[in-house]
Structure formats: structure tokens, C-alpha cells
PDB file of C-alpha atoms in Angstrom:
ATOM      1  CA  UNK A   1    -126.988 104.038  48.928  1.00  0.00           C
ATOM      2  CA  UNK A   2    -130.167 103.686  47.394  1.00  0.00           C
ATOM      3  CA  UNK A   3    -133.810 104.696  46.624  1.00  0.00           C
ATOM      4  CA  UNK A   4    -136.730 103.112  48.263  1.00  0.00           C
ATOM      5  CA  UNK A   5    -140.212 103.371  47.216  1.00  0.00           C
ATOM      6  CA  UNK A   6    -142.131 102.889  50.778  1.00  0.00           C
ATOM      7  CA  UNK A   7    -146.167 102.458  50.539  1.00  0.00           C
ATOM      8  CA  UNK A   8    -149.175 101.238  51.501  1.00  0.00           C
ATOM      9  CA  UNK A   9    -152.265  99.676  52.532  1.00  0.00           C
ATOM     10  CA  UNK A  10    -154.790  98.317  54.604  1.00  0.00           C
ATOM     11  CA  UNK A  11    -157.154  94.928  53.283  1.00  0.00           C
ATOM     12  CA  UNK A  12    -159.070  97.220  51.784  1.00  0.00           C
ATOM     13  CA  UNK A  13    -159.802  96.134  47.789  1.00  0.00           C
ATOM     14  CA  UNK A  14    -159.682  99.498  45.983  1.00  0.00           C
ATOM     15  CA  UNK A  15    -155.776  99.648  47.810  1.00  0.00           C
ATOM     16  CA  UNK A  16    -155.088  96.462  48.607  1.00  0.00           C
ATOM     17  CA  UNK A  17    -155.145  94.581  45.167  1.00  0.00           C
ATOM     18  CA  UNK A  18    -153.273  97.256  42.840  1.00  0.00           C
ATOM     19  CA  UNK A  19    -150.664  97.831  45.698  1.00  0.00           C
ATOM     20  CA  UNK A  20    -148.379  94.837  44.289  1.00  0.00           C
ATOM     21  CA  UNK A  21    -148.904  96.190  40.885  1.00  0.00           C
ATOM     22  CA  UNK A  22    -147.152  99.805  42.027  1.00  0.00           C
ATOM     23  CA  UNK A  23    -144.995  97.861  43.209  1.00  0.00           C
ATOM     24  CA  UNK A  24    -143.790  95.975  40.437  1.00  0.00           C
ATOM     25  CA  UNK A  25    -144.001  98.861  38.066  1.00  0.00           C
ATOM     26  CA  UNK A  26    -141.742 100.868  40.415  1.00  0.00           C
ATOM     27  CA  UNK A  27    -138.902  98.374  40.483  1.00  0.00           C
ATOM     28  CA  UNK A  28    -139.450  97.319  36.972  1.00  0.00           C
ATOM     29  CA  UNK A  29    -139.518 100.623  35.466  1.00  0.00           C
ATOM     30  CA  UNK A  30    -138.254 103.495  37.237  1.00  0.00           C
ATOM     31  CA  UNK A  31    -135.995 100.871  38.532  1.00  0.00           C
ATOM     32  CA  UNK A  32    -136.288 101.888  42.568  1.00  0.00           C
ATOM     33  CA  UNK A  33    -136.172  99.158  45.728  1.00  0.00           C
ATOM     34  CA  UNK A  34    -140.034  99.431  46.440  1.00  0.00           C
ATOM     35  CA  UNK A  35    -141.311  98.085  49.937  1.00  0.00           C
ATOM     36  CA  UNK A  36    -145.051  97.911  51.535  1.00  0.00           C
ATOM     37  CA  UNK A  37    -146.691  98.101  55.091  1.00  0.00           C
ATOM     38  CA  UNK A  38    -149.608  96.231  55.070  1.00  0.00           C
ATOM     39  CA  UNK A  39    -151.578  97.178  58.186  1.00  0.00           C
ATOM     40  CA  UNK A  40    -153.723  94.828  60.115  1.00  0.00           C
ATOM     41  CA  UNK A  41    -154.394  91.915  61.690  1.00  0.00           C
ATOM     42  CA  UNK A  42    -153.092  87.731  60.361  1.00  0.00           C
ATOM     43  CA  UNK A  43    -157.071  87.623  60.009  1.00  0.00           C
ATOM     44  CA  UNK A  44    -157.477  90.288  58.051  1.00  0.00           C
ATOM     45  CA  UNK A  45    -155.467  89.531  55.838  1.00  0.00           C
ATOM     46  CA  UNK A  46    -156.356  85.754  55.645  1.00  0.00           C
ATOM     47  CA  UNK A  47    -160.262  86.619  54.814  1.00  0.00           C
ATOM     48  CA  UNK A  48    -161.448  86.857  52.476  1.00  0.00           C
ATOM     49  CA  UNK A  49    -159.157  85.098  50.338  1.00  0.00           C
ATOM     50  CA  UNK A  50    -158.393  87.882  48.440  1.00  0.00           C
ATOM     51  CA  UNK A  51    -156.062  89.735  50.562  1.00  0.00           C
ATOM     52  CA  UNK A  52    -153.872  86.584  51.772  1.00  0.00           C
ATOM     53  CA  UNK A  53    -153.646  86.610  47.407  1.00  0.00           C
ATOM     54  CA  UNK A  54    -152.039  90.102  47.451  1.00  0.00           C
ATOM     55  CA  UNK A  55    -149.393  88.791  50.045  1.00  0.00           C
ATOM     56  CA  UNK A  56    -148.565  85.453  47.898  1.00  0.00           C
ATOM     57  CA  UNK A  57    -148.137  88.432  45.434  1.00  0.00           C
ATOM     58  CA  UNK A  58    -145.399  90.203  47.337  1.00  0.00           C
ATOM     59  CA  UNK A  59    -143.771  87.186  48.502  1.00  0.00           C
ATOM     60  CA  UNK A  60    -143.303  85.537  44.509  1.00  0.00           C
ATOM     61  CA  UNK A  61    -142.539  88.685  42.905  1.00  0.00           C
ATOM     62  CA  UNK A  62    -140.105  89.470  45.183  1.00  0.00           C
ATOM     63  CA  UNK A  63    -141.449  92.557  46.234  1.00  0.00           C
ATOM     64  CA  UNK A  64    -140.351  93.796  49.820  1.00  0.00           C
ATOM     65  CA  UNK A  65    -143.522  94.122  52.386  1.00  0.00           C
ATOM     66  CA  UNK A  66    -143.976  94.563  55.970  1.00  0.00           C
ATOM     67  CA  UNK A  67    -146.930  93.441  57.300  1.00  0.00           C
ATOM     68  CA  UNK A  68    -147.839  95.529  60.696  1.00  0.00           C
ATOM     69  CA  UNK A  69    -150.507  94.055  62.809  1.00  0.00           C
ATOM     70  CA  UNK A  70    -151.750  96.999  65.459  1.00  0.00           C
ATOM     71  CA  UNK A  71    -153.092  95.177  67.583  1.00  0.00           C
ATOM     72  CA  UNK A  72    -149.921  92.777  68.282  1.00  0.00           C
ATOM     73  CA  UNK A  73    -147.426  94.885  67.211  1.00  0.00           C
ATOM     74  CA  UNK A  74    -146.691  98.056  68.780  1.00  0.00           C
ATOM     75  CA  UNK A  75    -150.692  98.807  69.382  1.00  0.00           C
ATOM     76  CA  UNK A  76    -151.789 101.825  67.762  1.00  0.00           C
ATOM     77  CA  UNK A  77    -155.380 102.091  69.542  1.00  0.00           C
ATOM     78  CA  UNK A  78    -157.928 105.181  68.484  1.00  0.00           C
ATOM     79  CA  UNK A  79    -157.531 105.545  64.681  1.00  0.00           C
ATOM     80  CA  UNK A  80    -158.834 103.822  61.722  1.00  0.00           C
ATOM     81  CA  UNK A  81    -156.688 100.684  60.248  1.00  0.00           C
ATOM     82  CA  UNK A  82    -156.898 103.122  57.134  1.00  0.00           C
ATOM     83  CA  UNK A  83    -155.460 106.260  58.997  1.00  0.00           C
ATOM     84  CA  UNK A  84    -152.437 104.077  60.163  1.00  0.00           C
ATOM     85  CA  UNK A  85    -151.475 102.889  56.192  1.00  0.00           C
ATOM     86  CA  UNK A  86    -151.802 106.682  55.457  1.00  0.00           C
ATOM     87  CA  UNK A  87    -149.350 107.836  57.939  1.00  0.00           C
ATOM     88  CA  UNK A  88    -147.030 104.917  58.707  1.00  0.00           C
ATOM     89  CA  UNK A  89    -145.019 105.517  55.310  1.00  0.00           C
ATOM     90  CA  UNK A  90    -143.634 108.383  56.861  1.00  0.00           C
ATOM     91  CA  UNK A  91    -142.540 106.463  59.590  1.00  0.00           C
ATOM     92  CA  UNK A  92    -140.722 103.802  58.184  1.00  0.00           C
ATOM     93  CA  UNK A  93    -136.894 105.312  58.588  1.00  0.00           C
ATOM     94  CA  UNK A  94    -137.399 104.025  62.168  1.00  0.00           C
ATOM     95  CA  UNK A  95    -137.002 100.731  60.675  1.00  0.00           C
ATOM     96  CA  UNK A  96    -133.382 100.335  61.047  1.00  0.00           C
ATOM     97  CA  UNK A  97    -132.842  97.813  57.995  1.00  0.00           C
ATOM     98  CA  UNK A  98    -132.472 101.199  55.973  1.00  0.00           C
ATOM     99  CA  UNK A  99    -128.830 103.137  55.852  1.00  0.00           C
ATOM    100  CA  UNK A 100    -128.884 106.895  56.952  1.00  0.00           C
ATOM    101  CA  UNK A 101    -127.988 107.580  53.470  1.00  0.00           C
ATOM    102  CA  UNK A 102    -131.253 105.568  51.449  1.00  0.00           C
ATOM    103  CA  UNK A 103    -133.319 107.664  49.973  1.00  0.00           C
ATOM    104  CA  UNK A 104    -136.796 106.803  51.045  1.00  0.00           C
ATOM    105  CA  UNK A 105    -139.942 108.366  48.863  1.00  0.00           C
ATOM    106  CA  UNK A 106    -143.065 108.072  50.172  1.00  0.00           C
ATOM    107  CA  UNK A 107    -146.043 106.638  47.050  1.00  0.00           C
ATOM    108  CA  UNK A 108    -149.634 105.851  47.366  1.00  0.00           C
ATOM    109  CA  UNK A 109    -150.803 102.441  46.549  1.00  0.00           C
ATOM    110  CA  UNK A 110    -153.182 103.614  43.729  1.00  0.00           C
ATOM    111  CA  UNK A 111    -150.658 105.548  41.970  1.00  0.00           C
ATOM    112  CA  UNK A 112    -148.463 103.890  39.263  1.00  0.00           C
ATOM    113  CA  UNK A 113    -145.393 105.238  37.415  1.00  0.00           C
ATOM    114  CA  UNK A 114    -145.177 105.236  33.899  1.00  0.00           C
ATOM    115  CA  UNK A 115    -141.912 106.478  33.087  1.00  0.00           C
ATOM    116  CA  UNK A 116    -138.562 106.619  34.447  1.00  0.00           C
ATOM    117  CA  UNK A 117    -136.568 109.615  34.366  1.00  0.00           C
ATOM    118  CA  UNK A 118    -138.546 111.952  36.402  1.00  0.00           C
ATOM    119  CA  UNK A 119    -138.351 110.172  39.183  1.00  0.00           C
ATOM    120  CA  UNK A 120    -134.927 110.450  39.210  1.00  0.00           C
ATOM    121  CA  UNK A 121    -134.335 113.994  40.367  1.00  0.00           C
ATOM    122  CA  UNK A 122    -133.459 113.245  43.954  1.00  0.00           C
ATOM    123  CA  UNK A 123    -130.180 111.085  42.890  1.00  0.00           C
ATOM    124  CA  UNK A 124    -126.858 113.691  43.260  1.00  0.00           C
ATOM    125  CA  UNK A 125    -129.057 116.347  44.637  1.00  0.00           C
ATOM    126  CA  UNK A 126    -127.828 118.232  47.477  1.00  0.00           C
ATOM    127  CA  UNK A 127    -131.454 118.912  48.459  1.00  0.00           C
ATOM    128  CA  UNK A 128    -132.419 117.503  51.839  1.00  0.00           C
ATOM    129  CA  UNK A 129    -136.220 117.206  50.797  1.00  0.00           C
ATOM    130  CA  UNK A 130    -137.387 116.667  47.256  1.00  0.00           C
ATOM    131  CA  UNK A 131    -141.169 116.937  46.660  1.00  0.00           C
ATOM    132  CA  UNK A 132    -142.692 115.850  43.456  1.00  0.00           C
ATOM    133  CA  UNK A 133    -145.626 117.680  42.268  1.00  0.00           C
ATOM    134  CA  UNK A 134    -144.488 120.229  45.013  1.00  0.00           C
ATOM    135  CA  UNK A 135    -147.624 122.340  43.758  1.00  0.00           C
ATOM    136  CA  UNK A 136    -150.190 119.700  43.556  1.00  0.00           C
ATOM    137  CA  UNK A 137    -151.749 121.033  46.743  1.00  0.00           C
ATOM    138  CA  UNK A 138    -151.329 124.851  46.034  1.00  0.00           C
ATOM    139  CA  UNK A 139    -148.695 124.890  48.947  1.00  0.00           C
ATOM    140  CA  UNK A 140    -147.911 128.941  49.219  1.00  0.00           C
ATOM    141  CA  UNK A 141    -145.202 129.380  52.074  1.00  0.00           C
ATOM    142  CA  UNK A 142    -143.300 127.998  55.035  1.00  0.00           C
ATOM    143  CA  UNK A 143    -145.042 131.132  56.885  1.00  0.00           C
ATOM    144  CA  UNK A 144    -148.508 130.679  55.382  1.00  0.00           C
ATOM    145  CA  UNK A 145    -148.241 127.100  56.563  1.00  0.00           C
ATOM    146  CA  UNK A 146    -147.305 127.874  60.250  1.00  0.00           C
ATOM    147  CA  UNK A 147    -149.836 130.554  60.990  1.00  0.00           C
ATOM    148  CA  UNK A 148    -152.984 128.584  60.140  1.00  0.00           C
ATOM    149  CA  UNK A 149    -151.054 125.393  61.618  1.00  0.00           C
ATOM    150  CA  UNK A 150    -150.989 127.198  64.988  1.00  0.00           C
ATOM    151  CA  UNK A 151    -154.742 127.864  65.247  1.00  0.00           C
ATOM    152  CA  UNK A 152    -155.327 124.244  63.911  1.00  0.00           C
ATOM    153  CA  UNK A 153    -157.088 125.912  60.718  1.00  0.00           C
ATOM    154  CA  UNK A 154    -157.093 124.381  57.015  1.00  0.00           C
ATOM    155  CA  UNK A 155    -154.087 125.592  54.948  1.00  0.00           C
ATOM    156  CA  UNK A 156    -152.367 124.980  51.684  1.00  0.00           C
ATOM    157  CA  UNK A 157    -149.941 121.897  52.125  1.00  0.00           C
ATOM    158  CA  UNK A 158    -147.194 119.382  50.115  1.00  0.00           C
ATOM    159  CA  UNK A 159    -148.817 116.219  48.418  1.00  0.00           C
ATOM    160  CA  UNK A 160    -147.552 113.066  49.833  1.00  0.00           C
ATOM    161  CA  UNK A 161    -146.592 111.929  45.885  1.00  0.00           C
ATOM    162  CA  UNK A 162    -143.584 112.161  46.584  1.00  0.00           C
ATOM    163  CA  UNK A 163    -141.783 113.374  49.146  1.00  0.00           C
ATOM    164  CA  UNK A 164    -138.239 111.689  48.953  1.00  0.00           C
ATOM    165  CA  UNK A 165    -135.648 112.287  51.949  1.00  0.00           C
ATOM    166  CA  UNK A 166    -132.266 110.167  53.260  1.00  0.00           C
ATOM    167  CA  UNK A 167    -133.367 108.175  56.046  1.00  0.00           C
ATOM    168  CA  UNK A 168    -131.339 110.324  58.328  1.00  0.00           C
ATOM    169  CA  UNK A 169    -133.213 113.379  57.361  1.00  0.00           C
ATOM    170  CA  UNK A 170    -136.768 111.642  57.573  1.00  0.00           C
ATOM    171  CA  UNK A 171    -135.544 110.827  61.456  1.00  0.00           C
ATOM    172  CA  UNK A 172    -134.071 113.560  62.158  1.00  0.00           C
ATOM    173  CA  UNK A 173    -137.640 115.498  60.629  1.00  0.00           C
ATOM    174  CA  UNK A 174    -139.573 113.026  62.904  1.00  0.00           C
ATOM    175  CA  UNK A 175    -137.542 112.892  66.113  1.00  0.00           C
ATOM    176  CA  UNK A 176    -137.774 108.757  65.940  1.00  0.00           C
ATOM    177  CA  UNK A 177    -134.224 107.278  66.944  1.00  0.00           C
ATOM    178  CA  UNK A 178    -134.711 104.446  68.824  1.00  0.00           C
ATOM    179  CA  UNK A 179    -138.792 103.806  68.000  1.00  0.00           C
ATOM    180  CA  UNK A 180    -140.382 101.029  65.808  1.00  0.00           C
ATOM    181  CA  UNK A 181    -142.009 102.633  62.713  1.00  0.00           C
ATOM    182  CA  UNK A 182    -145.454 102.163  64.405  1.00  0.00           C
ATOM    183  CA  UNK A 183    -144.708 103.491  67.610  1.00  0.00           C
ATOM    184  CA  UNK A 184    -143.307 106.315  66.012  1.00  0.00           C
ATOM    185  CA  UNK A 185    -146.367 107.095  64.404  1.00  0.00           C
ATOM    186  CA  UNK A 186    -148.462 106.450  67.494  1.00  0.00           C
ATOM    187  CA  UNK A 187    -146.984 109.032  69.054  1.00  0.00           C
ATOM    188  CA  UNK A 188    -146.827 111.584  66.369  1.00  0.00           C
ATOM    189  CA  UNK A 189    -150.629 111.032  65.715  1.00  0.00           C
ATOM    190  CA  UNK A 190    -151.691 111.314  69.360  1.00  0.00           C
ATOM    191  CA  UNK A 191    -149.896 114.849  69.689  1.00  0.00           C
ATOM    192  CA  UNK A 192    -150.941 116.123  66.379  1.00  0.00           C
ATOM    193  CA  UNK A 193    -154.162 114.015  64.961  1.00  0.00           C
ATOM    194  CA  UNK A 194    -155.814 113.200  68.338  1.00  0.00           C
ATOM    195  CA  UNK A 195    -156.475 116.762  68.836  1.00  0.00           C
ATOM    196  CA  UNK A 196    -157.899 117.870  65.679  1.00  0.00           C
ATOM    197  CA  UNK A 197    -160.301 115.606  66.024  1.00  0.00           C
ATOM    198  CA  UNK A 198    -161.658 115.630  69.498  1.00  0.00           C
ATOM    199  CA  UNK A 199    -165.030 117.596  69.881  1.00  0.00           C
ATOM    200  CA  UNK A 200    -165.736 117.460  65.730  1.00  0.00           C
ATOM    201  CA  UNK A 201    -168.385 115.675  64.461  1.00  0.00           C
ATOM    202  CA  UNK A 202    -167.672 112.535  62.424  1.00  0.00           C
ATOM    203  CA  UNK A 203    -167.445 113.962  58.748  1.00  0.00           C
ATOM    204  CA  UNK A 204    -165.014 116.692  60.292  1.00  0.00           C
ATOM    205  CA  UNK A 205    -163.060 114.185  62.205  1.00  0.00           C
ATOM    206  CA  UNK A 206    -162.752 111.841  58.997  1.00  0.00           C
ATOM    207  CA  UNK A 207    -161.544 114.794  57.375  1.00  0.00           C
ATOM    208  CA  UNK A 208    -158.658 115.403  59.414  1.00  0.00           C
ATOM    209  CA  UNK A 209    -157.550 112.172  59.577  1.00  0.00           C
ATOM    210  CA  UNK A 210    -157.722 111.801  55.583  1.00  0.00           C
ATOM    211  CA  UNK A 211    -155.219 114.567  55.532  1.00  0.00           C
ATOM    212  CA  UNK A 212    -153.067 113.855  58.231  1.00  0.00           C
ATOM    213  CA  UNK A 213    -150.193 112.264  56.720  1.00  0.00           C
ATOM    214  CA  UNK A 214    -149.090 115.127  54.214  1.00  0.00           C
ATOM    215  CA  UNK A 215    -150.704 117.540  56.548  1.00  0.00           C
ATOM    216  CA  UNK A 216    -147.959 116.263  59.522  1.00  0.00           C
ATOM    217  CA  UNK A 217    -145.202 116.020  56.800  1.00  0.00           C
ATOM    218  CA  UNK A 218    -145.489 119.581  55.494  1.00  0.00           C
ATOM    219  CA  UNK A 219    -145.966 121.104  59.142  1.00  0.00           C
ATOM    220  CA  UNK A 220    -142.604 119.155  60.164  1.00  0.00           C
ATOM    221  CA  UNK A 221    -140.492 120.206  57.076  1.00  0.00           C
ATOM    222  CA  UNK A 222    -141.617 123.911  57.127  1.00  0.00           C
ATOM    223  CA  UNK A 223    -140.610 123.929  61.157  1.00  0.00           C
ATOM    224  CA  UNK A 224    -137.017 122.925  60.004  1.00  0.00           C
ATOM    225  CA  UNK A 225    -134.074 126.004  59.892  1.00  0.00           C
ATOM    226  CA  UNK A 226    -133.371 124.235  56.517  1.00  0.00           C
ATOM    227  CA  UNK A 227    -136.478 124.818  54.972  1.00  0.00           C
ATOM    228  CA  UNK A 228    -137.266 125.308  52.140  1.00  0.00           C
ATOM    229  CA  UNK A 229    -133.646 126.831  51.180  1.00  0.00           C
ATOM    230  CA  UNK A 230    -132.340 123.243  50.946  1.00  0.00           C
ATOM    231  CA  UNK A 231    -135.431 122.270  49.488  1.00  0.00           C
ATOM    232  CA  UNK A 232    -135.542 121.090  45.757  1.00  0.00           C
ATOM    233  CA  UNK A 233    -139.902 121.717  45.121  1.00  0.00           C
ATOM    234  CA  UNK A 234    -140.322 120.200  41.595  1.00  0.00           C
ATOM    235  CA  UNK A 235    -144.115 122.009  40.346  1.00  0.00           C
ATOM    236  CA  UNK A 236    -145.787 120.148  37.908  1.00  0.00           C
ATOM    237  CA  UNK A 237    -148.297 121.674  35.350  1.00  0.00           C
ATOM    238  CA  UNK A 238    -152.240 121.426  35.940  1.00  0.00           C
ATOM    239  CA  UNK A 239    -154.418 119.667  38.967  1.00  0.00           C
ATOM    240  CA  UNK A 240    -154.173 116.982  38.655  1.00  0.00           C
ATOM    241  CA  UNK A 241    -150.754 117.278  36.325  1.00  0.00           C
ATOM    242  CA  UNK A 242    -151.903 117.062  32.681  1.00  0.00           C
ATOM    243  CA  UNK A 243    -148.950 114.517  31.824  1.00  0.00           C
ATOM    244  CA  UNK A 244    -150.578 112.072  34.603  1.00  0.00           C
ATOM    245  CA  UNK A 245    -153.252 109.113  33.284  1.00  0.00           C
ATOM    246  CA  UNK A 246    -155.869 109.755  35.764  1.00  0.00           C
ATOM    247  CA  UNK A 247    -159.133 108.597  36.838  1.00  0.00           C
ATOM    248  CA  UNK A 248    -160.616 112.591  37.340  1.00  0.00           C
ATOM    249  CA  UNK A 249    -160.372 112.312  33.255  1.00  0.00           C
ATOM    250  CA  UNK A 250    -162.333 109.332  32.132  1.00  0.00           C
ATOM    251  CA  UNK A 251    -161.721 110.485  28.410  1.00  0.00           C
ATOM    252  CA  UNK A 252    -158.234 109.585  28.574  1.00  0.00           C
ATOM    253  CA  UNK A 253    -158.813 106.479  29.325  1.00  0.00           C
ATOM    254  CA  UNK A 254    -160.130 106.167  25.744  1.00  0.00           C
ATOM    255  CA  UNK A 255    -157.450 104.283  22.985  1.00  0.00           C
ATOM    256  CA  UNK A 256    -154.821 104.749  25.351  1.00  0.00           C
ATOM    257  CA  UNK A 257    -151.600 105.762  24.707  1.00  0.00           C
ATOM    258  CA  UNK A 258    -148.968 104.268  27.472  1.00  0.00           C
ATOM    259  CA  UNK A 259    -146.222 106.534  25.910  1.00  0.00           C
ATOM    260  CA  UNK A 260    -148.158 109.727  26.693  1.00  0.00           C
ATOM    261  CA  UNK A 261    -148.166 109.706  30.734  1.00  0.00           C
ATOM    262  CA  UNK A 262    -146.035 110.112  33.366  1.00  0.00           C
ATOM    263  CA  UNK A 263    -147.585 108.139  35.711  1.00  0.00           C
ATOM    264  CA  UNK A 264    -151.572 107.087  36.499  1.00  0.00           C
ATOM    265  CA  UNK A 265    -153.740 107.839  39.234  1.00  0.00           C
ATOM    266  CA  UNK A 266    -155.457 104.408  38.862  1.00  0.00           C
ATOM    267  CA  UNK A 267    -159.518 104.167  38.675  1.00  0.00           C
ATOM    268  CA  UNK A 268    -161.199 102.076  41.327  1.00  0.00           C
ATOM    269  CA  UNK A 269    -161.547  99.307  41.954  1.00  0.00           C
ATOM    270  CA  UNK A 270    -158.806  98.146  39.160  1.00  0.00           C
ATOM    271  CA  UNK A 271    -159.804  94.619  39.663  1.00  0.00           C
ATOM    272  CA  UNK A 272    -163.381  95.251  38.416  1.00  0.00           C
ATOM    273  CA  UNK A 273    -165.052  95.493  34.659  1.00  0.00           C
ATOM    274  CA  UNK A 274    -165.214  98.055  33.100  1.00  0.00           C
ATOM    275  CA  UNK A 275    -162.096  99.251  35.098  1.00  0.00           C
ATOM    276  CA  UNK A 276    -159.327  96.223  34.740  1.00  0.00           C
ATOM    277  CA  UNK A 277    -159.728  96.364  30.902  1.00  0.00           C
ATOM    278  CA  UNK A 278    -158.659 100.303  30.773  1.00  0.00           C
ATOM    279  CA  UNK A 279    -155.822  99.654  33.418  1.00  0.00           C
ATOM    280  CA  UNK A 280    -154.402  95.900  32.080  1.00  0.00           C
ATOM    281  CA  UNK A 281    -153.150  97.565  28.633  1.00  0.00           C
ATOM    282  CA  UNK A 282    -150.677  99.553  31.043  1.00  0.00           C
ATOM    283  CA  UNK A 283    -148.958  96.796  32.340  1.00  0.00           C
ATOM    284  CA  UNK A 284    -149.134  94.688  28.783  1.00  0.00           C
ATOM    285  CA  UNK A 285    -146.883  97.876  27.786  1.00  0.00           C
ATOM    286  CA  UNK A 286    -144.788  98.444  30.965  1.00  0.00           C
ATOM    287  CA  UNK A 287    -143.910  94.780  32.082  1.00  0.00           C
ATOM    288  CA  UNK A 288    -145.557  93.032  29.118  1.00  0.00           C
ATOM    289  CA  UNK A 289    -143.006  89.698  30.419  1.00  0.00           C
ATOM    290  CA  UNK A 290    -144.965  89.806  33.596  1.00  0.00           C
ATOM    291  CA  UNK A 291    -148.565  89.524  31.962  1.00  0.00           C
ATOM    292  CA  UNK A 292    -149.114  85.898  32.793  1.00  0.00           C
ATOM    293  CA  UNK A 293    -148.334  86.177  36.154  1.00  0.00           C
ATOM    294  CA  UNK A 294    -150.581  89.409  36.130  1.00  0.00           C
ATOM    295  CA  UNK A 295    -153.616  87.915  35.041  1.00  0.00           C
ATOM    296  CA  UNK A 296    -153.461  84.679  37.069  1.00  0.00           C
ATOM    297  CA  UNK A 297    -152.957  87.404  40.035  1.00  0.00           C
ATOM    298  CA  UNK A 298    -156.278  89.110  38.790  1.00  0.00           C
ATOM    299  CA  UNK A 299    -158.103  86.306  38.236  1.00  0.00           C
ATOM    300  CA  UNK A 300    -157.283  84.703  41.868  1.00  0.00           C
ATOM    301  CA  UNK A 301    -157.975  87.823  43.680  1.00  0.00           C
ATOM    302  CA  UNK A 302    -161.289  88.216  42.266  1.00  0.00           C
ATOM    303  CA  UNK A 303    -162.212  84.369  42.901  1.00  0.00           C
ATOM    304  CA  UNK A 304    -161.043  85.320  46.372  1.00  0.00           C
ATOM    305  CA  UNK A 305    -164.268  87.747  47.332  1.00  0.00           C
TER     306      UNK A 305
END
């Protein structure tokens, strides 16, 4: 048994380039098996350079990736290369490398944690769902949720950072036994997603698809028997929490203290000036042994535009 970090990302930079940095900081300090989709095509993530730089990164950090490519894989026709790294994260229990017993907690690519212990809160709990920052989207009740759910309206729902379940649980939650992650979530997001948006005007349509992974999560926990009276909803203080680093807040980015934050919601693009010089002093004090390799990373994916 074990806890795996699953995220993240399409070629696209502001994602793409700090998703090997999670990744290392999630292994290195909260000490956690992390593991990456990276959606699209050999192409696209060939050119530019860049992105074939973030796999090399993966592959000699030993950092555990998957890279998906819809269009020879398991097509997944209709929805945006982005929409597909949003939502396949919840997906990836399919995959049967992982025992029914793993822990699997989902993470966004641009979110980095700075400290260990709170992530911890899963391991020996009887809970069957544990979701971090369970407040962070002003989610108000299992019976809220469902009643603007059924008329397809806006409601109040579970952030996707982090929703930790056993891989059992996440296919039992998802019905997927037998399905490849992506073909899992080509069929969830063609009964759920495809809807919504038909008949809405672009913005609208975006819109749904932006919040379609936590959105689908929170609709599928709240329909189980179990839920939320086996639930363990950890609340944090403040939107966003006032113990996380992030980019909402540009004054804390100012003589930064690594020691203060829980984790950072990452300003973008990282791999730009001004921005790489407030986020490299977190990994000088996180991983300080990896800086070398850090740098060389930064400095190739930027010669790589």
C-alpha cells in the first residue's frame, strides 16, 4: 500500500514546464509516489523543443509519467487536449498497475507542496474520501449539490486539490473496471460534459469544461450511500488558504519565507523573469541537492521556445 500523487498536463508552457517540478517536490518532500499524464500527440510533445525537455525531465529524475496520445490511444474526439489533462487524473485507477488498496490523490501541475505533514491525513484513516481544502470551493451539502446538479445549474462543489481515495474506491466511484484510463474518461465526459455544453455559446461552453473535473468528482461522491458520513472533509482557513504561497497575493512573494507556507499556487509562467526568480528560492530551500539539475532544466526549456 501506498500513496500516489497522479497529475497533469498538456504541452502547454504555463503547465507543462513546472509539472516535473511538483513532481519532484512531492516525492522529495512530502515523500509520496508522484506520477503524470501528459496528454497529446509524439509531435506535440517533440516541438518545440521545450516540451520533449520536460519528458527528458521525467525520465532522469525518475519521476513516473504516462504520456497519453488521443488521437492513437483510446481517441478521445470533441474536447480540448486541455479538458482531457483536467479530467483524466480522475481516471487513472483504471490503470491497473495500481493495487485496490493505493491511495491515489489527485494534484494540479501548478501547485507545489511545501511541507509534509498535512498531507498525510489520509494514511490510517478509515475515511473512504479525503478532500483537502474541502471548503476551498464553498461546497454546502450532498443535497445542495444534487438539486442544482439535476437542472444542470452552477452549484457549490469540492476542489480537485486534493481529493485522495484507494484505487478501489476511485473505481468503484467511477464505474471503470475493465476500461483504459482514457476511455474511461471518454465516456464519463460524453454523458456528463457533452451536454452542458451543447447549444452554449463558446465562453459558456469553455466554462463548463474548465470545471468539469471537480464538478464530475463532487457530483459522483455526493451520489454515493457513503457520503459524506465516511467522508473525512479537511477545511482550510481563507480563499485561497492563508498558509498557501500564492500567486492571487503578489506581496508574499516579497523576501520570502519557505518555512511560512504550506504549499504554493505557483505564478505563471514559472519559467519566465520576473517569475522564475520568486519561485527558484523555493526549490534552493526544498531540494537545495537538486539545484543544478534544476537550473540546467530551466535553462534548456527556455532555449527550447
Amino acid at each position: 500500500m501506498k500513496t500516489v500523487v497522479v497529475g497533469a498536463c498538456s504541452p502547454w508552457r504555463d503547465y507543462s514546464f513546472v509539472s516535473p517540478l511538483a513532481a519532484l517536490l512531492w516525492r522529495e518532500v512530502v515523500g509520496y509516489e508522484p506520477h503524470w499524464y501528459l496528454i497529446g500527440t509524439q509531435a506535440d510533445w517533440n516541438m518545440p523543443p521545450r516540451n520533449k525537455v520536460v519528458r527528458c525531465a521525467f525520465e532522469l529524475w525518475g519521476l513516473g509519467y504516462t504520456r497519453y496520445d488521443p488521437v492513437e490511444q483510446d481517441p478521445v474526439k470533441g474536447y480540448e487536449v486541455g479538458t482531457q489533462a483536467q479530467n483524466i487524473r480522475q481516471h487513472a485507477a483504471a490503470d491497473p498497475r495500481w493495487d485496490a488498496m493505493d491511495w491515489l490523490m489527485t494534484t494540479d501541475a501548478d501547485l507545489f507542496p511545501m511541507k509534509r505533514d498535512f498531507y498525510h491525513q489520509h494514511e490510517g484513516s478509515s475515511a473512504r474520501v479525503v478532500s483537502y481544502y474541502s471548503n476551498g470551493n464553498n461546497f454546502i451539502s450532498k443535497e445542495n449539490l444534487l438539486s442544482i446538479a439535476e437542472r444542470h445549474g452552477e452549484y457549490q462543489d469540492l476542489p480537485t486539490c486534493h481529493i485522495a481515495m484507494r484505487a478501489k474506491t476511485w473505481r468503484e466511484v467511477y464505474g471503470n473496471a475493465g476500461l483504459t484510463p482514457m476511455e474511461s474518461m471518454k465516456r464519463v465526459l460524453d454523458a456528463w460534459l457533452k451536454p452542458r455544453q451543447e447549444g452554449r455559446n463558446p465562453s459558456e461552453a469553455s466554462w463548463q469544461a474548465w470545471m468539469s473535473d471537480q464538478r464530475l468528482t463532487s457530483e459522483k461522491l455526493c451520489r454515493q450511500d457513503w457520503f459524506p458520513q465516511e467522508a473525512l472533509l479537511i477545511p482550510r482557513d481563507g480563499q485561497p488558504p492563508r498558509d498557501r504561497l500564492d500567486r492571487a497575493h503578489p506581496n508574499d512573494w516579497q523576501n520570502l519565507n519557505v518555512s511560512k507556507w504550506q504549499d504554493c499556487h505557483t505564478v505563471r509562467p514559472a519559467d519566465q523573469e520576473p517569475n522564475w526568480s520568486k519561485v527558484r528560492p523555493i526549490f534552493a530551500a526544498l531540494v537545495p541537492d537538486y539545484m543544478g539539475r534544476i537550473d540546467a532544466y530551466r535553462e534548456e526549456f527556455c532555449a527550447g521556445y
